[in-house]
Amino acid sequence: MVNQQAYALGANRSCIRELFEYGKARATIVGAENVFDYSLGNPSIPSPAAVDQTIREILTDTDSLQIHGYTSAVGDLETRRVIAEDLNSRFDAGAAAEDLFIGCGAAPELVAVFRALAVPGAEILAIAPYFPEYKPFVESAGATFKVVAPDVPDFQIDLDAVEAMLTAHTAAVIINSPNNPSGVVYTKETLEKLGALLERKSAEFGHPVYIISDEPYRELVYGGVEVPFVPNIYPNTVVCYSYSKSLSLPGERIGYIYVPKQAADSKALYAAIAGAARACGHVCAPSLWQKVIARCAGLRPDLAAYDRNRRALYEGLTAMGYEMAKPDGAFYLFIKAPGGDANAFSEKAKLKDLLLVPGDGFGCPGYFRICYCVSYEMIQNSLPVFAELIK
Ligand code: PLP
């Protein structure tokens, strides 16, 4: 006998993984250069050279037992201190080491936060379009997952729709900006309005409704657009951050959770997050990587290659008649499917070895996602296929 919920998650690959595997199989038949795979968000720019250099330095200047040994369960104190300093210098956050939990990337961090807030009957809201893994993470935490309809066509936040879904059971609202899959950055105005709404409803319900700010793309933003620091707008915010995309380290599994002191019940919340992580067996993030982050927390990626790809696709596709919100961040475009049926359109594209992810899994049918962490050459070669498909 196996747990059926777990079985279903393990036995069925996600649509994105399915497409990615299909692309690899097609490449062996038609040649990799003839497959235009926009499915998976795997960073395509290398980590800053300083990251590798730092690893070498740590290997030579630090005792081996210390490099590979357990750190404290919530993360190495020095690493947390450095991250707090980085947040303070950039956002005047008022953060301290004890407000930070070092995690193995945004995914397990989100799981820990959902579990920490999942009191009996709790509801957690996501705003469409949203990262599909939220649903299994929230549901396996024992909370109810509810989706707020998308704010088309700009993909900011439809505040009336949020208000209509808030109930006395709402524990938290998940936001993700820059957004996967839309590439949109929520404006300060949007976040201020959301904060004001949640403040009003928290007072009405007699308990805080937290924002869980999922921020793996915080540093991936273009054209001087600002990504507001959410705790400065709404204090009852928990930040889940990851170095997977900002330093191109998705396989290393490193990031942090920030519970600001200003958040309601911050000490209890931090302890519950640490406890939830413990109950998942997720303590002591990789020790070497914690040491790397202690020396590299201030590094930022060189986004020139992503920006070039973004502009080539955004300008190329809008000129052909494709419609999408302006992609100011992350490395995705979320495009309205010509004809309105994204599944049918993606199937048509697949016949031409152009791999697009339909928006249904992101809670937003009728759109498809493309991930542009690919080669510029692939983009150029794929544009004629896009042009043919919209004819
Ligand atoms: N949240 C969003 C919106 C993502 O796109 C991803 C990964 O693609 C994650 C969380 C998980 O990130 P990590 O690799 O840090 O676990």
mmCIF file of C-alpha atoms and ligand atoms in Angstrom:
data_model
loop_
_atom_site.group_PDB
_atom_site.id
_atom_site.type_symbol
_atom_site.label_atom_id
_atom_site.label_comp_id
_atom_site.label_asym_id
_atom_site.label_seq_id
_atom_site.Cartn_x
_atom_site.Cartn_y
_atom_site.Cartn_z
ATOM 1 C CA MET A 1 0.000 0.000 0.000
ATOM 2 C CA VAL A 2 1.325 3.438 -0.827
ATOM 3 C CA ASN A 3 -0.040 6.873 -0.102
ATOM 4 C CA GLN A 4 -2.233 7.679 -3.093
ATOM 5 C CA GLN A 5 -1.678 11.439 -2.971
ATOM 6 C CA ALA A 6 2.091 10.927 -3.027
ATOM 7 C CA TYR A 7 1.773 8.240 -5.703
ATOM 8 C CA ALA A 8 -0.186 10.546 -8.004
ATOM 9 C CA LEU A 9 2.436 13.268 -7.631
ATOM 10 C CA GLY A 10 5.319 10.897 -8.276
ATOM 11 C CA ALA A 11 3.773 8.869 -11.067
ATOM 12 C CA ASN A 12 2.602 11.779 -13.199
ATOM 13 C CA ARG A 13 5.299 13.986 -14.608
ATOM 14 C CA SER A 14 4.448 17.694 -14.851
ATOM 15 C CA CYS A 15 3.465 18.944 -18.279
ATOM 16 C CA ILE A 16 6.689 20.998 -18.352
ATOM 17 C CA ARG A 17 8.891 17.977 -17.619
ATOM 18 C CA GLU A 18 6.914 15.968 -20.151
ATOM 19 C CA LEU A 19 7.651 18.534 -22.861
ATOM 20 C CA PHE A 20 11.298 18.779 -21.851
ATOM 21 C CA GLU A 21 11.726 14.997 -22.131
ATOM 22 C CA TYR A 22 9.886 15.022 -25.455
ATOM 23 C CA GLY A 23 12.289 17.713 -26.714
ATOM 24 C CA LYS A 24 15.324 15.643 -25.725
ATOM 25 C CA ALA A 25 13.904 12.612 -27.551
ATOM 26 C CA ARG A 26 13.117 14.677 -30.674
ATOM 27 C CA ALA A 27 16.647 16.125 -30.652
ATOM 28 C CA THR A 28 18.084 12.637 -31.148
ATOM 29 C CA ILE A 29 15.861 12.216 -34.222
ATOM 30 C CA VAL A 30 15.834 15.625 -35.941
ATOM 31 C CA GLY A 31 18.973 17.161 -34.419
ATOM 32 C CA ALA A 32 19.157 19.487 -31.402
ATOM 33 C CA GLU A 33 19.375 22.536 -33.667
ATOM 34 C CA ASN A 34 15.915 21.777 -35.072
ATOM 35 C CA VAL A 35 14.121 21.588 -31.712
ATOM 36 C CA PHE A 36 12.976 24.913 -30.244
ATOM 37 C CA ASP A 37 12.517 24.022 -26.623
ATOM 38 C CA TYR A 38 11.040 26.823 -24.522
ATOM 39 C CA SER A 39 9.776 24.528 -21.781
ATOM 40 C CA LEU A 40 12.040 24.496 -18.742
ATOM 41 C CA GLY A 41 13.359 27.369 -16.575
ATOM 42 C CA ASN A 42 16.937 26.189 -16.232
ATOM 43 C CA PRO A 43 19.319 29.199 -16.102
ATOM 44 C CA SER A 44 21.396 29.555 -19.257
ATOM 45 C CA ILE A 45 23.965 32.041 -18.013
ATOM 46 C CA PRO A 46 26.815 30.679 -15.912
ATOM 47 C CA SER A 47 27.228 31.601 -12.262
ATOM 48 C CA PRO A 48 29.452 34.646 -11.710
ATOM 49 C CA ALA A 49 33.113 33.555 -11.906
ATOM 50 C CA ALA A 50 33.540 34.711 -8.309
ATOM 51 C CA VAL A 51 31.304 31.846 -7.137
ATOM 52 C CA ASP A 52 33.648 29.145 -8.465
ATOM 53 C CA GLN A 53 36.656 31.111 -7.286
ATOM 54 C CA THR A 54 35.132 31.293 -3.805
ATOM 55 C CA ILE A 55 34.673 27.520 -3.710
ATOM 56 C CA ARG A 56 38.364 27.089 -4.518
ATOM 57 C CA GLU A 57 39.305 29.542 -1.781
ATOM 58 C CA ILE A 58 37.108 27.788 0.785
ATOM 59 C CA LEU A 59 38.648 24.432 -0.131
ATOM 60 C CA THR A 60 42.115 25.810 0.540
ATOM 61 C CA ASP A 61 41.559 28.137 3.482
ATOM 62 C CA THR A 62 38.984 26.220 5.563
ATOM 63 C CA ASP A 63 39.313 23.053 7.561
ATOM 64 C CA SER A 64 37.719 20.090 5.778
ATOM 65 C CA LEU A 65 35.679 18.997 8.813
ATOM 66 C CA GLN A 66 34.237 22.465 9.013
ATOM 67 C CA ILE A 67 33.467 22.647 5.291
ATOM 68 C CA HIS A 68 31.475 19.451 5.263
ATOM 69 C CA GLY A 69 30.146 19.313 8.818
ATOM 70 C CA TYR A 70 26.620 20.059 10.023
ATOM 71 C CA THR A 71 25.858 23.706 10.615
ATOM 72 C CA SER A 72 23.167 24.706 13.068
ATOM 73 C CA ALA A 73 19.756 23.498 11.910
ATOM 74 C CA VAL A 74 18.540 26.989 10.938
ATOM 75 C CA GLY A 75 21.785 27.774 9.107
ATOM 76 C CA ASP A 76 25.284 29.004 9.832
ATOM 77 C CA LEU A 77 25.274 32.159 11.973
ATOM 78 C CA GLU A 78 27.847 33.979 9.833
ATOM 79 C CA THR A 79 25.871 33.262 6.647
ATOM 80 C CA ARG A 80 22.680 34.582 8.235
ATOM 81 C CA ARG A 81 24.514 37.663 9.502
ATOM 82 C CA VAL A 82 25.890 38.436 6.025
ATOM 83 C CA ILE A 83 22.487 38.000 4.375
ATOM 84 C CA ALA A 84 20.880 40.277 6.980
ATOM 85 C CA GLU A 85 23.541 42.906 6.264
ATOM 86 C CA ASP A 86 22.895 42.603 2.519
ATOM 87 C CA LEU A 87 19.143 43.098 3.040
ATOM 88 C CA ASN A 88 19.791 46.060 5.321
ATOM 89 C CA SER A 89 22.160 47.773 2.912
ATOM 90 C CA ARG A 90 19.794 47.358 -0.046
ATOM 91 C CA PHE A 91 16.367 47.767 1.528
ATOM 92 C CA ASP A 92 16.978 49.249 4.968
ATOM 93 C CA ALA A 93 15.233 46.099 6.165
ATOM 94 C CA GLY A 94 16.275 46.108 9.819
ATOM 95 C CA ALA A 95 17.047 42.384 9.477
ATOM 96 C CA ALA A 96 19.185 40.374 11.916
ATOM 97 C CA ALA A 97 20.676 36.879 11.778
ATOM 98 C CA GLU A 98 17.934 35.485 14.028
ATOM 99 C CA ASP A 99 15.266 36.509 11.476
ATOM 100 C CA LEU A 100 16.780 34.245 8.809
ATOM 101 C CA PHE A 101 16.484 30.534 8.151
ATOM 102 C CA ILE A 102 18.832 29.100 5.534
ATOM 103 C CA GLY A 103 16.907 26.747 3.275
ATOM 104 C CA CYS A 104 17.513 24.417 0.350
ATOM 105 C CA GLY A 105 15.987 26.740 -2.251
ATOM 106 C CA ALA A 106 12.551 28.301 -2.586
ATOM 107 C CA ALA A 107 10.635 25.014 -2.973
ATOM 108 C CA PRO A 108 11.351 23.493 0.471
ATOM 109 C CA GLU A 109 11.219 26.962 2.017
ATOM 110 C CA LEU A 110 7.678 27.435 0.730
ATOM 111 C CA VAL A 111 6.737 23.998 2.027
ATOM 112 C CA ALA A 112 8.014 24.932 5.504
ATOM 113 C CA VAL A 113 6.122 28.246 5.527
ATOM 114 C CA PHE A 114 2.876 26.642 4.303
ATOM 115 C CA ARG A 115 3.150 23.986 7.002
ATOM 116 C CA ALA A 116 3.935 26.577 9.656
ATOM 117 C CA LEU A 117 0.700 28.438 8.806
ATOM 118 C CA ALA A 118 -1.539 25.428 8.158
ATOM 119 C CA VAL A 119 -3.754 25.550 11.237
ATOM 120 C CA PRO A 120 -6.888 23.376 10.917
ATOM 121 C CA GLY A 121 -9.176 24.822 8.243
ATOM 122 C CA ALA A 122 -6.512 27.204 6.906
ATOM 123 C CA GLU A 123 -6.831 28.513 3.358
ATOM 124 C CA ILE A 124 -3.875 29.766 1.338
ATOM 125 C CA LEU A 125 -4.461 31.889 -1.754
ATOM 126 C CA ALA A 126 -2.355 32.065 -4.887
ATOM 127 C CA ILE A 127 -2.783 34.657 -7.597
ATOM 128 C CA ALA A 128 -3.052 33.329 -11.136
ATOM 129 C CA PRO A 129 -0.934 32.847 -13.074
ATOM 130 C CA TYR A 130 1.070 31.004 -10.392
ATOM 131 C CA PHE A 131 3.908 28.475 -10.043
ATOM 132 C CA PRO A 132 2.130 25.074 -10.303
ATOM 133 C CA GLU A 133 4.007 23.458 -7.417
ATOM 134 C CA TYR A 134 2.186 25.712 -4.922
ATOM 135 C CA LYS A 135 -0.860 23.486 -5.154
ATOM 136 C CA PRO A 136 0.747 20.190 -4.036
ATOM 137 C CA PHE A 137 2.867 22.048 -1.473
ATOM 138 C CA VAL A 138 -0.187 23.705 0.112
ATOM 139 C CA GLU A 139 -2.437 20.662 -0.088
ATOM 140 C CA SER A 140 0.140 18.303 1.382
ATOM 141 C CA ALA A 141 0.527 20.794 4.241
ATOM 142 C CA GLY A 142 -3.150 20.151 4.986
ATOM 143 C CA ALA A 143 -4.397 23.596 3.947
ATOM 144 C CA THR A 144 -6.923 24.447 1.233
ATOM 145 C CA PHE A 145 -5.438 25.916 -1.936
ATOM 146 C CA LYS A 146 -7.505 28.692 -3.527
ATOM 147 C CA VAL A 147 -6.753 30.556 -6.726
ATOM 148 C CA VAL A 148 -7.488 34.215 -7.377
ATOM 149 C CA ALA A 149 -8.412 34.829 -11.016
ATOM 150 C CA PRO A 150 -5.788 36.563 -13.161
ATOM 151 C CA ASP A 151 -5.793 40.288 -13.831
ATOM 152 C CA VAL A 152 -5.763 40.150 -17.622
ATOM 153 C CA PRO A 153 -4.125 41.473 -19.710
ATOM 154 C CA ASP A 154 -1.554 43.176 -17.441
ATOM 155 C CA PHE A 155 -1.149 40.387 -14.871
ATOM 156 C CA GLN A 156 -0.928 42.720 -11.893
ATOM 157 C CA ILE A 157 -3.339 41.748 -9.056
ATOM 158 C CA ASP A 158 -7.127 41.988 -9.309
ATOM 159 C CA LEU A 159 -7.788 43.301 -5.799
ATOM 160 C CA ASP A 160 -11.559 42.889 -5.995
ATOM 161 C CA ALA A 161 -10.996 39.240 -6.853
ATOM 162 C CA VAL A 162 -8.609 38.870 -3.892
ATOM 163 C CA GLU A 163 -11.117 40.517 -1.554
ATOM 164 C CA ALA A 164 -13.895 38.219 -2.770
ATOM 165 C CA MET A 165 -11.780 35.175 -1.873
ATOM 166 C CA LEU A 166 -10.574 36.260 1.558
ATOM 167 C CA THR A 167 -12.361 34.562 4.444
ATOM 168 C CA ALA A 168 -11.789 34.304 8.175
ATOM 169 C CA HIS A 169 -9.875 31.079 7.343
ATOM 170 C CA THR A 170 -7.349 32.769 5.055
ATOM 171 C CA ALA A 171 -3.911 32.305 6.550
ATOM 172 C CA ALA A 172 -1.831 33.760 3.727
ATOM 173 C CA VAL A 173 -1.654 35.034 0.167
ATOM 174 C CA ILE A 174 1.272 33.862 -1.959
ATOM 175 C CA ILE A 175 2.754 36.382 -4.349
ATOM 176 C CA ASN A 176 5.584 35.898 -6.815
ATOM 177 C CA SER A 177 7.205 38.914 -8.437
ATOM 178 C CA PRO A 178 8.993 38.980 -10.855
ATOM 179 C CA ASN A 179 6.470 36.381 -11.854
ATOM 180 C CA ASN A 180 6.731 32.896 -13.247
ATOM 181 C CA PRO A 181 5.100 32.554 -15.799
ATOM 182 C CA SER A 182 4.162 36.127 -16.813
ATOM 183 C CA GLY A 183 7.520 37.902 -16.355
ATOM 184 C CA VAL A 184 5.547 40.760 -14.812
ATOM 185 C CA VAL A 185 6.865 42.744 -11.847
ATOM 186 C CA TYR A 186 4.168 43.863 -9.404
ATOM 187 C CA THR A 187 4.283 47.643 -9.046
ATOM 188 C CA LYS A 188 4.652 49.445 -5.737
ATOM 189 C CA GLU A 189 1.111 50.736 -6.204
ATOM 190 C CA THR A 190 -0.268 47.199 -6.653
ATOM 191 C CA LEU A 191 1.563 45.975 -3.551
ATOM 192 C CA GLU A 192 0.479 48.965 -1.472
ATOM 193 C CA LYS A 193 -3.141 48.330 -2.394
ATOM 194 C CA LEU A 194 -2.782 44.633 -1.586
ATOM 195 C CA GLY A 195 -1.144 45.522 1.745
ATOM 196 C CA ALA A 196 -3.946 47.956 2.621
ATOM 197 C CA LEU A 197 -6.580 45.346 1.757
ATOM 198 C CA LEU A 198 -4.894 42.666 3.872
ATOM 199 C CA GLU A 199 -4.467 45.071 6.775
ATOM 200 C CA ARG A 200 -8.170 45.882 6.696
ATOM 201 C CA LYS A 201 -9.197 42.228 6.422
ATOM 202 C CA SER A 202 -6.731 41.121 9.130
ATOM 203 C CA ALA A 203 -8.354 43.630 11.503
ATOM 204 C CA GLU A 204 -11.786 42.362 10.505
ATOM 205 C CA PHE A 205 -10.818 38.682 11.015
ATOM 206 C CA GLY A 206 -8.898 39.330 14.222
ATOM 207 C CA HIS A 207 -5.765 37.559 12.969
ATOM 208 C CA PRO A 208 -3.010 38.423 10.507
ATOM 209 C CA VAL A 209 -3.301 37.374 6.879
ATOM 210 C CA TYR A 210 0.334 36.973 5.866
ATOM 211 C CA ILE A 211 1.886 37.569 2.484
ATOM 212 C CA ILE A 212 4.282 34.812 1.459
ATOM 213 C CA SER A 213 6.583 36.471 -1.045
ATOM 214 C CA ASP A 214 8.212 33.866 -3.278
ATOM 215 C CA GLU A 215 11.249 35.655 -4.705
ATOM 216 C CA PRO A 216 13.584 33.428 -6.722
ATOM 217 C CA TYR A 217 13.573 36.032 -9.519
ATOM 218 C CA ARG A 218 14.099 39.149 -7.395
ATOM 219 C CA GLU A 219 17.405 40.058 -9.072
ATOM 220 C CA LEU A 220 16.228 39.206 -12.602
ATOM 221 C CA VAL A 221 14.771 42.515 -13.683
ATOM 222 C CA TYR A 222 15.424 44.657 -16.748
ATOM 223 C CA GLY A 223 15.395 48.244 -17.936
ATOM 224 C CA GLY A 224 15.830 49.773 -14.485
ATOM 225 C CA VAL A 225 12.455 48.533 -13.230
ATOM 226 C CA GLU A 226 12.307 48.379 -9.427
ATOM 227 C CA VAL A 227 11.232 45.269 -7.525
ATOM 228 C CA PRO A 228 9.735 46.650 -4.300
ATOM 229 C CA PHE A 229 10.844 44.939 -1.085
ATOM 230 C CA VAL A 230 7.518 43.599 0.152
ATOM 231 C CA PRO A 231 8.156 43.643 3.962
ATOM 232 C CA ASN A 232 8.715 47.412 3.689
ATOM 233 C CA ILE A 233 5.174 47.728 2.303
ATOM 234 C CA TYR A 234 3.355 45.077 4.355
ATOM 235 C CA PRO A 235 5.105 43.998 7.567
ATOM 236 C CA ASN A 236 3.254 40.675 7.852
ATOM 237 C CA THR A 237 5.329 39.256 5.029
ATOM 238 C CA VAL A 238 7.520 36.168 4.952
ATOM 239 C CA VAL A 239 10.114 36.131 2.169
ATOM 240 C CA CYS A 240 11.229 32.892 0.499
ATOM 241 C CA TYR A 241 14.388 33.619 -1.461
ATOM 242 C CA SER A 242 16.566 31.388 -3.588
ATOM 243 C CA TYR A 243 19.946 31.647 -5.298
ATOM 244 C CA SER A 244 18.804 29.153 -7.956
ATOM 245 C CA LYS A 245 18.174 31.824 -10.577
ATOM 246 C CA SER A 246 20.010 34.886 -9.262
ATOM 247 C CA LEU A 247 23.370 33.098 -9.127
ATOM 248 C CA SER A 248 22.459 30.302 -11.592
ATOM 249 C CA LEU A 249 22.733 27.614 -8.884
ATOM 250 C CA PRO A 250 19.493 25.622 -9.200
ATOM 251 C CA GLY A 251 21.145 22.266 -8.592
ATOM 252 C CA GLU A 252 22.937 23.358 -5.433
ATOM 253 C CA ARG A 253 19.779 23.999 -3.394
ATOM 254 C CA ILE A 254 20.427 27.128 -1.377
ATOM 255 C CA GLY A 255 18.327 30.116 -0.312
ATOM 256 C CA TYR A 256 16.733 31.617 2.783
ATOM 257 C CA ILE A 257 13.512 32.461 4.556
ATOM 258 C CA TYR A 258 13.242 35.926 6.085
ATOM 259 C CA VAL A 259 10.726 36.510 8.877
ATOM 260 C CA PRO A 260 10.842 40.242 9.649
ATOM 261 C CA LYS A 261 10.680 41.216 13.329
ATOM 262 C CA GLN A 262 7.838 43.589 12.436
ATOM 263 C CA ALA A 263 5.650 40.639 11.343
ATOM 264 C CA ALA A 264 2.893 39.651 13.759
ATOM 265 C CA ASP A 265 3.966 36.815 16.079
ATOM 266 C CA SER A 266 7.327 36.812 14.308
ATOM 267 C CA LYS A 267 9.130 34.732 16.940
ATOM 268 C CA ALA A 268 6.432 32.054 17.003
ATOM 269 C CA LEU A 269 6.238 32.103 13.220
ATOM 270 C CA TYR A 270 10.003 31.666 12.875
ATOM 271 C CA ALA A 271 9.946 28.792 15.366
ATOM 272 C CA ALA A 272 7.028 27.167 13.529
ATOM 273 C CA ILE A 273 8.894 27.456 10.219
ATOM 274 C CA ALA A 274 11.998 25.889 11.772
ATOM 275 C CA GLY A 275 9.779 23.176 13.265
ATOM 276 C CA ALA A 276 7.979 22.507 9.990
ATOM 277 C CA ALA A 277 11.327 22.236 8.187
ATOM 278 C CA ARG A 278 12.515 19.845 10.894
ATOM 279 C CA ALA A 279 9.406 17.705 10.483
ATOM 280 C CA CYS A 280 10.222 17.459 6.738
ATOM 281 C CA GLY A 281 13.795 16.435 7.576
ATOM 282 C CA HIS A 282 14.945 19.663 5.974
ATOM 283 C CA VAL A 283 17.539 21.207 8.262
ATOM 284 C CA CYS A 284 21.134 22.308 7.773
ATOM 285 C CA ALA A 285 21.259 23.415 4.129
ATOM 286 C CA PRO A 286 24.410 22.285 2.253
ATOM 287 C CA SER A 287 27.280 23.447 4.385
ATOM 288 C CA LEU A 288 29.731 24.304 1.597
ATOM 289 C CA TRP A 289 27.084 26.398 -0.149
ATOM 290 C CA GLN A 290 26.245 28.242 3.030
ATOM 291 C CA LYS A 291 29.917 29.213 3.225
ATOM 292 C CA VAL A 292 29.913 30.286 -0.432
ATOM 293 C CA ILE A 293 26.873 32.495 0.165
ATOM 294 C CA ALA A 294 28.535 34.044 3.221
ATOM 295 C CA ARG A 295 31.194 35.339 0.812
ATOM 296 C CA CYS A 296 28.997 35.937 -2.269
ATOM 297 C CA ALA A 297 25.690 37.299 -0.960
ATOM 298 C CA GLY A 298 26.377 40.672 -2.572
ATOM 299 C CA LEU A 299 26.953 39.283 -6.085
ATOM 300 C CA ARG A 300 24.427 40.074 -8.811
ATOM 301 C CA PRO A 301 24.036 38.307 -12.157
ATOM 302 C CA ASP A 302 25.062 39.752 -15.495
ATOM 303 C CA LEU A 303 21.689 39.831 -17.235
ATOM 304 C CA ALA A 304 22.854 41.008 -20.676
ATOM 305 C CA ALA A 305 22.185 37.650 -22.371
ATOM 306 C CA TYR A 306 18.684 37.271 -20.889
ATOM 307 C CA ASP A 307 17.849 40.865 -21.757
ATOM 308 C CA ARG A 308 18.943 40.367 -25.348
ATOM 309 C CA ASN A 309 16.748 37.253 -25.592
ATOM 310 C CA ARG A 310 13.834 39.031 -23.943
ATOM 311 C CA ARG A 311 13.966 41.937 -26.370
ATOM 312 C CA ALA A 312 14.376 39.724 -29.428
ATOM 313 C CA LEU A 313 11.297 37.689 -28.490
ATOM 314 C CA TYR A 314 9.119 40.487 -27.134
ATOM 315 C CA GLU A 315 9.784 42.755 -30.105
ATOM 316 C CA GLY A 316 9.753 39.940 -32.660
ATOM 317 C CA LEU A 317 6.545 38.326 -31.436
ATOM 318 C CA THR A 318 4.552 41.522 -30.804
ATOM 319 C CA ALA A 319 5.467 42.671 -34.316
ATOM 320 C CA MET A 320 3.904 39.429 -35.622
ATOM 321 C CA GLY A 321 0.698 40.111 -33.677
ATOM 322 C CA TYR A 322 1.217 38.008 -30.548
ATOM 323 C CA GLU A 323 -0.142 39.636 -27.386
ATOM 324 C CA MET A 324 1.502 39.558 -23.958
ATOM 325 C CA ALA A 325 2.060 41.663 -20.845
ATOM 326 C CA LYS A 326 5.338 43.579 -20.759
ATOM 327 C CA PRO A 327 7.941 41.181 -19.368
ATOM 328 C CA ASP A 328 10.083 43.271 -17.020
ATOM 329 C CA GLY A 329 11.555 40.407 -15.030
ATOM 330 C CA ALA A 330 12.341 36.701 -14.603
ATOM 331 C CA PHE A 331 12.945 34.876 -17.909
ATOM 332 C CA TYR A 332 9.452 34.115 -19.173
ATOM 333 C CA LEU A 333 6.894 35.475 -21.600
ATOM 334 C CA PHE A 334 3.239 34.586 -21.154
ATOM 335 C CA ILE A 335 1.494 34.887 -24.479
ATOM 336 C CA LYS A 336 -2.156 34.894 -25.446
ATOM 337 C CA ALA A 337 -2.773 31.872 -27.655
ATOM 338 C CA PRO A 338 -3.933 32.880 -31.126
ATOM 339 C CA GLY A 339 -7.390 31.335 -31.515
ATOM 340 C CA GLY A 340 -7.846 31.241 -27.735
ATOM 341 C CA ASP A 341 -7.032 27.564 -27.095
ATOM 342 C CA ALA A 342 -3.498 27.289 -25.729
ATOM 343 C CA ASN A 343 -3.515 23.485 -25.686
ATOM 344 C CA ALA A 344 -4.497 23.296 -29.348
ATOM 345 C CA PHE A 345 -1.935 25.961 -30.235
ATOM 346 C CA SER A 346 0.832 24.199 -28.293
ATOM 347 C CA GLU A 347 -0.021 20.905 -30.051
ATOM 348 C CA LYS A 348 0.215 22.642 -33.425
ATOM 349 C CA ALA A 349 3.564 24.155 -32.415
ATOM 350 C CA LYS A 350 4.813 20.778 -31.186
ATOM 351 C CA LEU A 351 4.321 19.363 -34.677
ATOM 352 C CA LYS A 352 6.952 21.898 -35.762
ATOM 353 C CA ASP A 353 9.214 21.021 -32.820
ATOM 354 C CA LEU A 354 8.416 24.309 -31.106
ATOM 355 C CA LEU A 355 7.766 23.478 -27.440
ATOM 356 C CA LEU A 356 5.439 25.847 -25.569
ATOM 357 C CA VAL A 357 3.833 25.275 -22.163
ATOM 358 C CA PRO A 358 0.034 25.783 -22.061
ATOM 359 C CA GLY A 359 -1.103 28.079 -19.242
ATOM 360 C CA ASP A 360 -3.693 25.734 -17.662
ATOM 361 C CA GLY A 361 -1.218 24.449 -15.064
ATOM 362 C CA PHE A 362 -0.492 28.067 -14.083
ATOM 363 C CA GLY A 363 -4.209 28.674 -13.475
ATOM 364 C CA CYS A 364 -4.542 30.670 -16.668
ATOM 365 C CA PRO A 365 -5.956 28.834 -19.693
ATOM 366 C CA GLY A 366 -5.749 30.543 -23.077
ATOM 367 C CA TYR A 367 -2.100 31.576 -22.629
ATOM 368 C CA PHE A 368 1.163 29.754 -23.149
ATOM 369 C CA ARG A 369 4.521 30.267 -21.470
ATOM 370 C CA ILE A 370 7.901 30.457 -23.083
ATOM 371 C CA CYS A 371 11.071 30.381 -21.081
ATOM 372 C CA TYR A 372 13.832 32.388 -22.754
ATOM 373 C CA CYS A 373 16.880 31.083 -20.917
ATOM 374 C CA VAL A 374 17.924 29.539 -24.221
ATOM 375 C CA SER A 375 20.498 30.434 -26.860
ATOM 376 C CA TYR A 376 19.989 33.583 -28.920
ATOM 377 C CA GLU A 377 20.557 31.464 -32.004
ATOM 378 C CA MET A 378 17.632 29.206 -31.094
ATOM 379 C CA ILE A 379 15.413 32.254 -30.717
ATOM 380 C CA GLN A 380 16.399 33.562 -34.153
ATOM 381 C CA ASN A 381 15.786 30.167 -35.729
ATOM 382 C CA SER A 382 12.418 29.775 -34.033
ATOM 383 C CA LEU A 383 10.949 33.140 -35.062
ATOM 384 C CA PRO A 384 9.904 31.972 -38.559
ATOM 385 C CA VAL A 385 7.992 29.092 -36.917
ATOM 386 C CA PHE A 386 6.128 31.527 -34.667
ATOM 387 C CA ALA A 387 5.357 33.648 -37.750
ATOM 388 C CA GLU A 388 3.993 30.631 -39.626
ATOM 389 C CA LEU A 389 1.810 29.592 -36.678
ATOM 390 C CA ILE A 390 0.051 32.931 -36.305
ATOM 391 C CA LYS A 391 -0.775 33.223 -40.009
HETATM 392 N N1 PLP B 1 8.993 29.558 -7.096
HETATM 393 C C1 PLP B 1 8.966 29.860 -8.398
HETATM 394 C C2 PLP B 1 8.042 30.911 -8.856
HETATM 395 C C3 PLP B 1 9.794 29.191 -9.300
HETATM 396 O O1 PLP B 1 9.729 29.494 -10.599
HETATM 397 C C4 PLP B 1 10.670 28.189 -8.813
HETATM 398 C C5 PLP B 1 11.528 27.422 -9.727
HETATM 399 O O2 PLP B 1 11.485 27.512 -10.909
HETATM 400 C C6 PLP B 1 10.661 27.911 -7.442
HETATM 401 C C7 PLP B 1 9.822 28.612 -6.605
HETATM 402 C C8 PLP B 1 11.563 26.870 -6.863
HETATM 403 O O3 PLP B 1 12.865 27.361 -6.828
HETATM 404 P P1 PLP B 1 14.089 26.583 -6.171
HETATM 405 O O4 PLP B 1 14.911 26.027 -7.276
HETATM 406 O O5 PLP B 1 14.848 27.643 -5.432
HETATM 407 O O6 PLP B 1 13.548 25.554 -5.266
#
